[in-house]
Coordinates of C-alpha atoms and ligand atoms in Angstrom, one line a residue:
X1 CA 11.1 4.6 13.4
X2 CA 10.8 8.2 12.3
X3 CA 6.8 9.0 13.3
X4 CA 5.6 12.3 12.4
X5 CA 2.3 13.6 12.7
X6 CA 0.2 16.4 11.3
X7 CA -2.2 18.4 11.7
X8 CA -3.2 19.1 8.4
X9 CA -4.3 16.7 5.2
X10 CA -2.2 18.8 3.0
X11 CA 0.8 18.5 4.8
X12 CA 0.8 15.1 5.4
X13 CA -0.2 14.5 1.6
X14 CA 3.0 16.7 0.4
X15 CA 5.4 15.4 2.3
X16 CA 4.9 11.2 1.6
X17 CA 4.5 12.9 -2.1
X18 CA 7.9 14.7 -1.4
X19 CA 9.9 11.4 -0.6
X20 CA 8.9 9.9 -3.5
X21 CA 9.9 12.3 -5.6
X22 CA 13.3 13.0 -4.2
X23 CA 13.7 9.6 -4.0
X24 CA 13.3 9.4 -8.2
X25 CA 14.8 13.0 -8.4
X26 CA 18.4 11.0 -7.6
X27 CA 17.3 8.0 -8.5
X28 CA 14.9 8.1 -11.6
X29 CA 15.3 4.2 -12.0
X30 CA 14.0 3.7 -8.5
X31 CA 11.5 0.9 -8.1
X32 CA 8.2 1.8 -6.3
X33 CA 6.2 0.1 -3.8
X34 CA 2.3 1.0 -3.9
X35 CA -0.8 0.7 -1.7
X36 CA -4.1 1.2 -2.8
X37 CA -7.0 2.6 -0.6
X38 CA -7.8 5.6 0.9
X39 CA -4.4 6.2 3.0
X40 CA -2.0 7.3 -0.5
X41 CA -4.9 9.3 -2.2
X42 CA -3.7 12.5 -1.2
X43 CA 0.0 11.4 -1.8
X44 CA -1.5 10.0 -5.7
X45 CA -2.9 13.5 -6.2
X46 CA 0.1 15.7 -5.3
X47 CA 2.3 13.1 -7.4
X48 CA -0.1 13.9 -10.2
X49 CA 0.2 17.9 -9.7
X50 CA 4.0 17.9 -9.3
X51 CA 4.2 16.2 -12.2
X52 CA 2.1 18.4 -14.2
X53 CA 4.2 21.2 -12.9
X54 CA 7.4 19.4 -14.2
X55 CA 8.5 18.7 -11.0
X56 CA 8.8 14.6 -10.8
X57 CA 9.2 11.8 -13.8
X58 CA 8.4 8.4 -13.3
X59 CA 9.5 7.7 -16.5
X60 CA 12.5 5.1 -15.7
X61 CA 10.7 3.9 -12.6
X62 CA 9.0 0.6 -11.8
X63 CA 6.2 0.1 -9.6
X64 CA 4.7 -3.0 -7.8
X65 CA 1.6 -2.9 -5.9
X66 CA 1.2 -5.1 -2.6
X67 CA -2.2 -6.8 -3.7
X68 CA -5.3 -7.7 -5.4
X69 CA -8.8 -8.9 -5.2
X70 CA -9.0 -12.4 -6.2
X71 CA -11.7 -13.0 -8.8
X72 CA -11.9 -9.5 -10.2
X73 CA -10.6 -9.2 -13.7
X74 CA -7.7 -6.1 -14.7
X75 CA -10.7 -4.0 -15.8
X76 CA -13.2 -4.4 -12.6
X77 CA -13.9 -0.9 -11.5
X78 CA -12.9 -2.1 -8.1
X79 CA -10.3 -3.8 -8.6
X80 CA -6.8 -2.4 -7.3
X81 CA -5.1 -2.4 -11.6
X82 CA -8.1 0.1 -12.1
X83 CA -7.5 2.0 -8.7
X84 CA -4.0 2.7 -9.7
X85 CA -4.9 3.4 -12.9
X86 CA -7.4 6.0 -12.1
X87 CA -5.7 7.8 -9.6
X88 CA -1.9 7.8 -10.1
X89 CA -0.7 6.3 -13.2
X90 CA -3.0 8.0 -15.9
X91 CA -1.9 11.2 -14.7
X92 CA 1.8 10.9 -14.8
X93 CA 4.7 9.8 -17.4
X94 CA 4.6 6.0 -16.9
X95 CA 4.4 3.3 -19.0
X96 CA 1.8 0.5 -17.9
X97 CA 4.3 -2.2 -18.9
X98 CA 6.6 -1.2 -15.6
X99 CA 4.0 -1.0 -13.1
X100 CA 3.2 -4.3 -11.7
X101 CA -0.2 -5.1 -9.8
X102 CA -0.9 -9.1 -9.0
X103 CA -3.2 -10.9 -11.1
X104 CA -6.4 -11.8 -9.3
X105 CA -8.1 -13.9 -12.2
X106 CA -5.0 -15.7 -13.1
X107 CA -5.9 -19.5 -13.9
X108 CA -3.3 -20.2 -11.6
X109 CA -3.3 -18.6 -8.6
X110 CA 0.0 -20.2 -6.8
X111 CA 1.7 -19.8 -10.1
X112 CA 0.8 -16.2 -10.5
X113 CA 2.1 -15.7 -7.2
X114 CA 5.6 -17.8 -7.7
X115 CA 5.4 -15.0 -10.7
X116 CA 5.3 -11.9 -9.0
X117 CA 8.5 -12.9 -6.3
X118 CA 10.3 -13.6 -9.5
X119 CA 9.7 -10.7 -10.8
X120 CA 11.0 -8.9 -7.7
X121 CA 13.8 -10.9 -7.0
X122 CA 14.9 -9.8 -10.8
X123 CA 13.7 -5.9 -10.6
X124 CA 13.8 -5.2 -7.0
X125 CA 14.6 -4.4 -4.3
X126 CA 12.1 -1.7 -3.9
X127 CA 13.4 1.1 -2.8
X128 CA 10.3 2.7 -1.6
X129 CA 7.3 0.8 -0.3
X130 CA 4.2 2.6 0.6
X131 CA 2.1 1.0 3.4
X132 CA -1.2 1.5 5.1
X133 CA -2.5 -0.1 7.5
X134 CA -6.1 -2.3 8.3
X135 CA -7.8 -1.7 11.5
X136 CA -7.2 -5.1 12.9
X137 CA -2.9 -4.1 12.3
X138 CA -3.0 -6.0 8.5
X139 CA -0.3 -4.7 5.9
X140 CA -0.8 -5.2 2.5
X141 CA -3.2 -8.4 2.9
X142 CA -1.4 -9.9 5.6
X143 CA -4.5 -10.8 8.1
X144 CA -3.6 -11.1 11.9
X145 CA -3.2 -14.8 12.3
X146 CA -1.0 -17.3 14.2
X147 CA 1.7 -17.3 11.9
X148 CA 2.7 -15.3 8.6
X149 CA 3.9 -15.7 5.1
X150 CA 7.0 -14.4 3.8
X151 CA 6.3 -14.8 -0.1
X152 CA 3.3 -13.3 -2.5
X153 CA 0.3 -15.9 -1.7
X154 CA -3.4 -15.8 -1.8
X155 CA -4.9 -15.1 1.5
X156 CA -8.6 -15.2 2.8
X157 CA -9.9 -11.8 3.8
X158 CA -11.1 -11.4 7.8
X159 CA -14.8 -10.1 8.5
X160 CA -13.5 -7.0 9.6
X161 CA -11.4 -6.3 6.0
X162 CA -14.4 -7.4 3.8
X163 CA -16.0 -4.9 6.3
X164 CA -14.2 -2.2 6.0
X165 CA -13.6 -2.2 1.7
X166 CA -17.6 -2.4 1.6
X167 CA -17.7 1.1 1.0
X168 CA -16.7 0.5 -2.5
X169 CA -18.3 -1.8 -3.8
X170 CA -22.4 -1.5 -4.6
X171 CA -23.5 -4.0 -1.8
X172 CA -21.2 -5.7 0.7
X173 CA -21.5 -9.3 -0.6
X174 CA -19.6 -8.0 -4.0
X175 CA -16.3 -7.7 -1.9
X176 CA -14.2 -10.3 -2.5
X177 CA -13.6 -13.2 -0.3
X178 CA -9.9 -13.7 -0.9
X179 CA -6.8 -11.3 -2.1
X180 CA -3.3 -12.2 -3.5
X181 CA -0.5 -10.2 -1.5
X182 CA 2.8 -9.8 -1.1
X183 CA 4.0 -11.1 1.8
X184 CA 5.6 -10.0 5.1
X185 CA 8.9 -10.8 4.2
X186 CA 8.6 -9.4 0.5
X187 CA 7.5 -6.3 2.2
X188 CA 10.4 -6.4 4.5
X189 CA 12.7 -6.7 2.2
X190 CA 12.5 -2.7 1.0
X191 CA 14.8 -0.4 1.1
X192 CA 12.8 2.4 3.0
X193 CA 8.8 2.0 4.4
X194 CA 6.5 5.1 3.9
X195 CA 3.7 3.7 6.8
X196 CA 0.7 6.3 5.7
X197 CA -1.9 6.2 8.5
X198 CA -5.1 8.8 8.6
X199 CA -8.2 8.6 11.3
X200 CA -8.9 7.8 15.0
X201 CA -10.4 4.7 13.7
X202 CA -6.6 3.2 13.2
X203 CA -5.3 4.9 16.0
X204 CA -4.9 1.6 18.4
X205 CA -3.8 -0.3 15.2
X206 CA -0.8 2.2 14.9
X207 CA -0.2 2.3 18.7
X208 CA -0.1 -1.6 18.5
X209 CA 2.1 -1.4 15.9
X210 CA 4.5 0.8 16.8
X211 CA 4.7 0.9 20.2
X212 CA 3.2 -3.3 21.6
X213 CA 5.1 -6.1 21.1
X214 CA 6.2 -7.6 17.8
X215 CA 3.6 -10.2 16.8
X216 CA 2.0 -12.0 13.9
X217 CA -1.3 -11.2 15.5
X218 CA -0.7 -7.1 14.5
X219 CA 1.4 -7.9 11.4
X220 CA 2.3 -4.1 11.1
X221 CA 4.2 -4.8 14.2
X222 CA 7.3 -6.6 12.6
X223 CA 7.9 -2.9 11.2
X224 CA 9.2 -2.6 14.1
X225 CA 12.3 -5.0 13.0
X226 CA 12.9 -3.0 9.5
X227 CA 15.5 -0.4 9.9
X228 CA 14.3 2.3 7.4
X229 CA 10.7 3.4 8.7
X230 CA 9.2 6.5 8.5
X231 CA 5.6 7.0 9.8
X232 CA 3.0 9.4 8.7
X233 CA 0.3 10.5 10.6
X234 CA -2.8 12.9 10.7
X235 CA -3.9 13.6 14.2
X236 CA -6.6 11.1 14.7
X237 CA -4.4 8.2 13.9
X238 CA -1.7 9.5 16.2
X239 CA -4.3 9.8 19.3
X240 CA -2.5 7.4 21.4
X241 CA 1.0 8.1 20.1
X242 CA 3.2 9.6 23.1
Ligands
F6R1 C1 -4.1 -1.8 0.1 C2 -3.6 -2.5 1.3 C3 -4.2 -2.4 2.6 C4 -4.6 -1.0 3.0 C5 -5.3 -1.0 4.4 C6 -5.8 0.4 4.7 O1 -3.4 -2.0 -1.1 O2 -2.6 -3.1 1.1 O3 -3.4 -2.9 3.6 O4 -3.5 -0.1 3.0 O5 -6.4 -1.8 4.4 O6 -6.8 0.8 3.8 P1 -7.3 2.3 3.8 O7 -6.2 3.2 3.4 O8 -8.4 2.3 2.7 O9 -7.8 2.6 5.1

């Protein structure tokens, strides 16, 4: 794994901004892997100014986010289509159609699901896949747990999770019991892993991740197994990082 670390927000924003868009600079057909939450916002927003400034197109690329609340229609405020929406693809030359975000109120949740691999198995692989990570060591919405799932599934969300996304939602009993994510081995299966990881509060999630012992109980550990990972971190997150 290539783990940096910085020292300033800008810096860290700019540069997971950067490798995306050299990745579409020689490949403008490249597919995209997105997270939502607070770790990409800063990459979103220099995304959105380099493209202002001419710098990146996204207009041949694809996207596909990890997950999504189950329950919450496309249009929710809080759900992760709007997110996306709001802070990356409204500001840059994308057409909805191509990016991809699971549906959470789909009548059929397993088919929806069976759906979304498809749909990666025919477009993919990704070539990028953005990551953060949950303070119990979750990626996407893969919850520490005895054993893992390698396809898109619907998964029930752990205290802490529900927790921890409160702060967007109006009062903590709005947040969504369950999500639909991609699974561990969809996320595997990417070319190249942009972990993004900001705050002492994840700090023993990343040290567990990077440097413990490959388990399902801190899912971000099986990073360890991909061979294209780079790591981003501001100095909080990297506290116990030697
Ligand atoms: C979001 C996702 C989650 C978050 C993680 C960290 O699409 O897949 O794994 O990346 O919960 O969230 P933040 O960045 O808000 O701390």
């Amino acid at each position: 794994m290539n783990v940096l670390t910085f020292r300033n927000e800008d810096d860290f924003a700019q540069t997971g901004a950067n490798l995306i868009a050299s990745l579409l600079q020689s490949s403008p057909k490249a597919v995209l892997g997105l997270a939502t939450g607070s770790s990409p916002l800063g990459v979103y927003g220099k995304l959105a100014e380099m493209h202002r400034k001419g710098m990146v197109s996204f207009a041949k690329a694809t996207t596909f986010n990890l997950d999504e609340y189950v329950g919450l229609p496309a249009d929710h405020p809080q759900s992760y289509r709007s997110f996306m929406n709001e802070h990356l693809f409204r500001h840059i030359d994308i057409g909805l159609s191509r990016t991809h975000v699971p549906r959470g109120d789909a009548a059929d949740l397993a088919a929806e699901c069976s759906a979304y691999d498809r749909m990666l198995e025919e477009e993919g692989p990704v070539d990028l896949q953005l990551l953060g990570i949950g303070s119990n060591g979750h990626i996407g919405f893969n919850e520490p747990d005895a054993s893992l799932t390698s396809g898109t599934h619907v998964v029930k969300l752990l205290p802490e999770t529900r927790e921890a996304n409160a702060r967007f939602f109006e009062r903590p009993e709005d947040v969504p019991h369950q999500a639909v994510t991609m699974g561990i081995g969809g996320i595997l299966k990417a070319r190249q892993i942009v972990l993004l990881v900001r705050g002492e509060a994840k700090a023993e999630a990343v040290k567990n991740a990077l440097q413990g012992p490959i388990t399902t109980q801190c899912p971000a550990s099986l990073l360890q197994s991909h061979p294209n990972v780079v790591v981003l971190l501001d100095e909080g997150a990297a506290k116990w990082i030697r």
